[in-house]
Amino acid sequence: MAALIYEFLFDVYQLIDAEREHNLWLPDEDGVLREAFDHRYMSCWEWSTSVLEEVGATKPLYLPTMSKAIRRDTNGITQGPYSYPAMTLDECDVADFSEFETFDNYCYAMFTFYQLIGQTSGLSGEVNLATQSLQFLEDVASKDDTFLIEGTDCVKFKIDRFEEKVMTRWHEMDLRVFRRKDRV
């Protein structure tokens, strides 16, 4: 779980950097201006942001006209499109996310990661390694049987295994929410 969370946060940092000249700076909960990540209501980034907010890796930001009372919809998705990293990648790398280690959370995170790959790679089921962290190959792909590693430059989803392992449970889930074990 921690490795997927790291990949989501890595993606946020990459997108903030790539959009730097267009990013908004919004006040956080203490009035400090933060460079905002904007998920643009695109599902792959909405869902990954919901994971990052739940684990405390990012925090929501609001435009002055947005109500702070609006938090999440029934799927746990943040209502506003803006957030900021609340931890560095180094902090995320050593953080203990064991309280989120459930099979349902794994399925939520893998479904989200699959969406993200589909949105960012432009290749059918192939992971664009240029958009992933240097840790991805060792910490995610080599440890999960839903991936096929065809060398250091090619990783693909094993679609049959992904469907069997992740999507079977995904379709069975009554509530698709990423949450702590004690809130299950």
Short mmCIF file of C-alpha atoms in Angstrom, two decimals:
data_model
loop_
_atom_site.label_atom_id
_atom_site.label_comp_id
_atom_site.label_asym_id
_atom_site.label_seq_id
_atom_site.Cartn_x
_atom_site.Cartn_y
_atom_site.Cartn_z
CA MET A 1 0.00 0.00 0.00
CA ALA A 2 2.78 2.42 0.95
CA ALA A 3 4.43 2.07 -2.46
CA LEU A 4 1.21 2.98 -4.29
CA ILE A 5 0.66 5.96 -1.98
CA TYR A 6 4.21 7.07 -2.78
CA GLU A 7 3.48 6.82 -6.53
CA PHE A 8 0.34 8.93 -6.15
CA LEU A 9 2.25 11.62 -4.23
CA PHE A 10 5.12 11.46 -6.74
CA ASP A 11 2.57 12.14 -9.47
CA VAL A 12 1.19 15.15 -7.58
CA TYR A 13 4.67 16.64 -7.24
CA GLN A 14 5.36 16.03 -10.94
CA LEU A 15 2.11 17.69 -11.98
CA ILE A 16 2.66 20.68 -9.69
CA ASP A 17 6.11 21.13 -11.19
CA ALA A 18 4.88 20.73 -14.77
CA GLU A 19 2.10 23.30 -14.31
CA ARG A 20 4.12 25.70 -12.14
CA GLU A 21 3.53 28.83 -14.21
CA HIS A 22 -0.25 28.23 -14.14
CA ASN A 23 -0.73 26.96 -10.58
CA LEU A 24 -2.85 28.88 -8.11
CA TRP A 25 -1.52 29.80 -4.68
CA LEU A 26 -4.28 29.38 -2.12
CA PRO A 27 -4.38 29.79 1.67
CA ASP A 28 -4.28 26.60 3.73
CA GLU A 29 -6.21 26.06 6.96
CA ASP A 30 -3.77 28.41 8.75
CA GLY A 31 -3.79 31.12 6.08
CA VAL A 32 -0.37 30.16 4.65
CA LEU A 33 -0.27 30.37 0.86
CA ARG A 34 0.35 26.98 -0.75
CA GLU A 35 0.97 26.05 -4.36
CA ALA A 36 -2.16 24.16 -5.32
CA PHE A 37 -2.45 20.83 -7.07
CA ASP A 38 -5.56 20.90 -9.24
CA HIS A 39 -7.06 17.48 -10.04
CA ARG A 40 -9.37 19.18 -12.55
CA TYR A 41 -12.14 16.76 -11.65
CA MET A 42 -10.45 14.06 -13.73
CA SER A 43 -11.24 10.73 -12.12
CA CYS A 44 -7.68 9.39 -12.09
CA TRP A 45 -6.48 12.40 -10.07
CA GLU A 46 -9.67 12.78 -8.05
CA TRP A 47 -9.39 9.22 -6.81
CA SER A 48 -5.65 9.37 -6.11
CA THR A 49 -6.20 12.65 -4.26
CA SER A 50 -8.84 10.96 -2.11
CA VAL A 51 -6.24 8.34 -1.11
CA LEU A 52 -3.60 10.97 -0.40
CA GLU A 53 -5.97 13.08 1.69
CA GLU A 54 -7.15 10.08 3.71
CA VAL A 55 -3.57 9.13 4.64
CA GLY A 56 -2.58 12.74 5.36
CA ALA A 57 -0.12 13.11 2.47
CA THR A 58 -2.12 16.01 1.03
CA LYS A 59 -4.64 18.45 2.44
CA PRO A 60 -7.51 20.22 0.69
CA LEU A 61 -7.35 23.87 -0.33
CA TYR A 62 -10.34 26.05 -1.03
CA LEU A 63 -10.95 29.11 -3.14
CA PRO A 64 -12.20 31.95 -0.96
CA THR A 65 -15.69 31.42 -2.42
CA MET A 66 -15.76 27.68 -1.59
CA SER A 67 -17.33 26.49 1.63
CA LYS A 68 -14.95 24.71 3.99
CA ALA A 69 -17.95 22.65 5.15
CA ILE A 70 -18.00 20.72 1.87
CA ARG A 71 -15.63 17.79 2.26
CA ARG A 72 -16.38 14.53 0.48
CA ASP A 73 -19.07 12.91 -1.61
CA THR A 74 -20.42 9.40 -0.91
CA ASN A 75 -17.43 7.76 -2.63
CA GLY A 76 -14.96 9.69 -0.48
CA ILE A 77 -13.96 12.01 -3.31
CA THR A 78 -13.00 15.54 -2.30
CA GLN A 79 -15.48 18.11 -3.54
CA GLY A 80 -12.96 20.82 -4.45
CA PRO A 81 -10.22 20.27 -7.03
CA TYR A 82 -7.38 21.84 -5.03
CA SER A 83 -4.98 20.35 -2.53
CA TYR A 84 -1.36 20.66 -1.47
CA PRO A 85 1.28 18.15 -0.39
CA ALA A 86 1.38 17.90 3.41
CA MET A 87 4.47 15.69 3.32
CA THR A 88 7.58 15.46 1.24
CA LEU A 89 8.41 12.39 -0.83
CA ASP A 90 11.10 11.49 1.71
CA GLU A 91 8.55 11.68 4.53
CA CYS A 92 6.10 9.60 2.49
CA ASP A 93 8.80 7.02 1.79
CA VAL A 94 9.30 6.31 5.50
CA ALA A 95 5.71 6.86 6.69
CA ASP A 96 3.82 4.00 8.29
CA PHE A 97 0.64 3.38 6.33
CA SER A 98 -0.08 -0.01 7.91
CA GLU A 99 -3.40 1.24 9.27
CA PHE A 100 -4.61 1.29 5.64
CA GLU A 101 -3.51 -2.24 4.75
CA THR A 102 -6.75 -3.92 3.71
CA PHE A 103 -7.63 -5.80 0.57
CA ASP A 104 -10.44 -3.36 -0.23
CA ASN A 105 -7.99 -0.43 0.03
CA TYR A 106 -5.54 -2.32 -2.17
CA CYS A 107 -8.29 -2.79 -4.78
CA TYR A 108 -9.27 0.88 -4.52
CA ALA A 109 -5.64 1.98 -4.93
CA MET A 110 -4.92 -0.43 -7.79
CA PHE A 111 -8.09 0.55 -9.64
CA THR A 112 -7.03 4.17 -9.19
CA PHE A 113 -3.49 3.42 -10.35
CA TYR A 114 -4.84 1.63 -13.41
CA GLN A 115 -6.94 4.72 -14.22
CA LEU A 116 -3.87 6.90 -13.76
CA ILE A 117 -1.78 4.74 -16.10
CA GLY A 118 -4.54 4.78 -18.69
CA GLN A 119 -4.71 8.56 -18.50
CA THR A 120 -0.97 9.25 -18.51
CA SER A 121 0.64 6.57 -20.65
CA GLY A 122 -1.55 6.60 -23.73
CA LEU A 123 -0.61 2.96 -24.16
CA SER A 124 -2.99 0.07 -23.63
CA GLY A 125 -2.08 -1.41 -20.26
CA GLU A 126 1.56 -0.35 -20.51
CA VAL A 127 3.09 1.70 -17.71
CA ASN A 128 5.01 4.73 -18.91
CA LEU A 129 8.04 4.39 -16.65
CA ALA A 130 9.08 7.96 -17.43
CA THR A 131 6.09 9.19 -15.39
CA GLN A 132 6.73 6.92 -12.39
CA SER A 133 9.20 7.25 -9.55
CA LEU A 134 12.53 5.47 -9.68
CA GLN A 135 11.12 3.19 -6.96
CA PHE A 136 8.17 1.96 -9.01
CA LEU A 137 9.87 -0.98 -10.70
CA GLU A 138 11.21 -2.46 -7.47
CA ASP A 139 8.59 -1.38 -4.94
CA VAL A 140 5.39 -1.83 -6.95
CA ALA A 141 5.78 -3.79 -10.20
CA SER A 142 8.11 -6.51 -8.94
CA LYS A 143 5.97 -7.15 -5.84
CA ASP A 144 2.54 -7.37 -7.44
CA ASP A 145 1.45 -10.22 -9.68
CA THR A 146 -0.84 -7.91 -11.67
CA PHE A 147 2.25 -6.59 -13.50
CA LEU A 148 4.41 -8.17 -16.18
CA ILE A 149 7.97 -6.87 -16.27
CA GLU A 150 9.48 -7.16 -19.73
CA GLY A 151 12.79 -5.55 -18.82
CA THR A 152 13.86 -2.37 -17.10
CA ASP A 153 12.05 -0.28 -19.70
CA CYS A 154 8.74 -2.10 -20.13
CA VAL A 155 6.08 -2.92 -17.53
CA LYS A 156 2.54 -3.91 -18.44
CA PHE A 157 -0.58 -4.80 -16.55
CA LYS A 158 -1.46 -8.48 -16.76
CA ILE A 159 -5.05 -7.65 -17.63
CA ASP A 160 -6.42 -11.14 -16.89
CA ARG A 161 -4.78 -11.19 -13.46
CA PHE A 162 -5.83 -7.60 -12.76
CA GLU A 163 -9.43 -8.45 -13.63
CA GLU A 164 -9.35 -11.58 -11.46
CA LYS A 165 -7.59 -10.07 -8.45
CA VAL A 166 -8.69 -6.44 -8.37
CA MET A 167 -11.80 -6.00 -10.47
CA THR A 168 -13.63 -9.06 -9.13
CA ARG A 169 -13.52 -7.54 -5.65
CA TRP A 170 -14.11 -4.02 -7.04
CA HIS A 171 -17.43 -5.11 -8.52
CA GLU A 172 -18.44 -6.79 -5.23
CA MET A 173 -17.73 -3.74 -3.06
CA ASP A 174 -20.86 -2.00 -1.81
CA LEU A 175 -18.95 1.13 -0.85
CA ARG A 176 -15.81 2.10 -2.75
CA VAL A 177 -13.94 4.18 -0.21
CA PHE A 178 -10.31 4.24 0.86
CA ARG A 179 -10.21 4.34 4.67
CA ARG A 180 -8.41 3.27 7.83
CA LYS A 181 -8.87 -0.29 9.06
CA ASP A 182 -10.74 0.91 12.13
CA ARG A 183 -13.37 2.61 9.94
CA VAL A 184 -14.21 -0.48 7.89
#
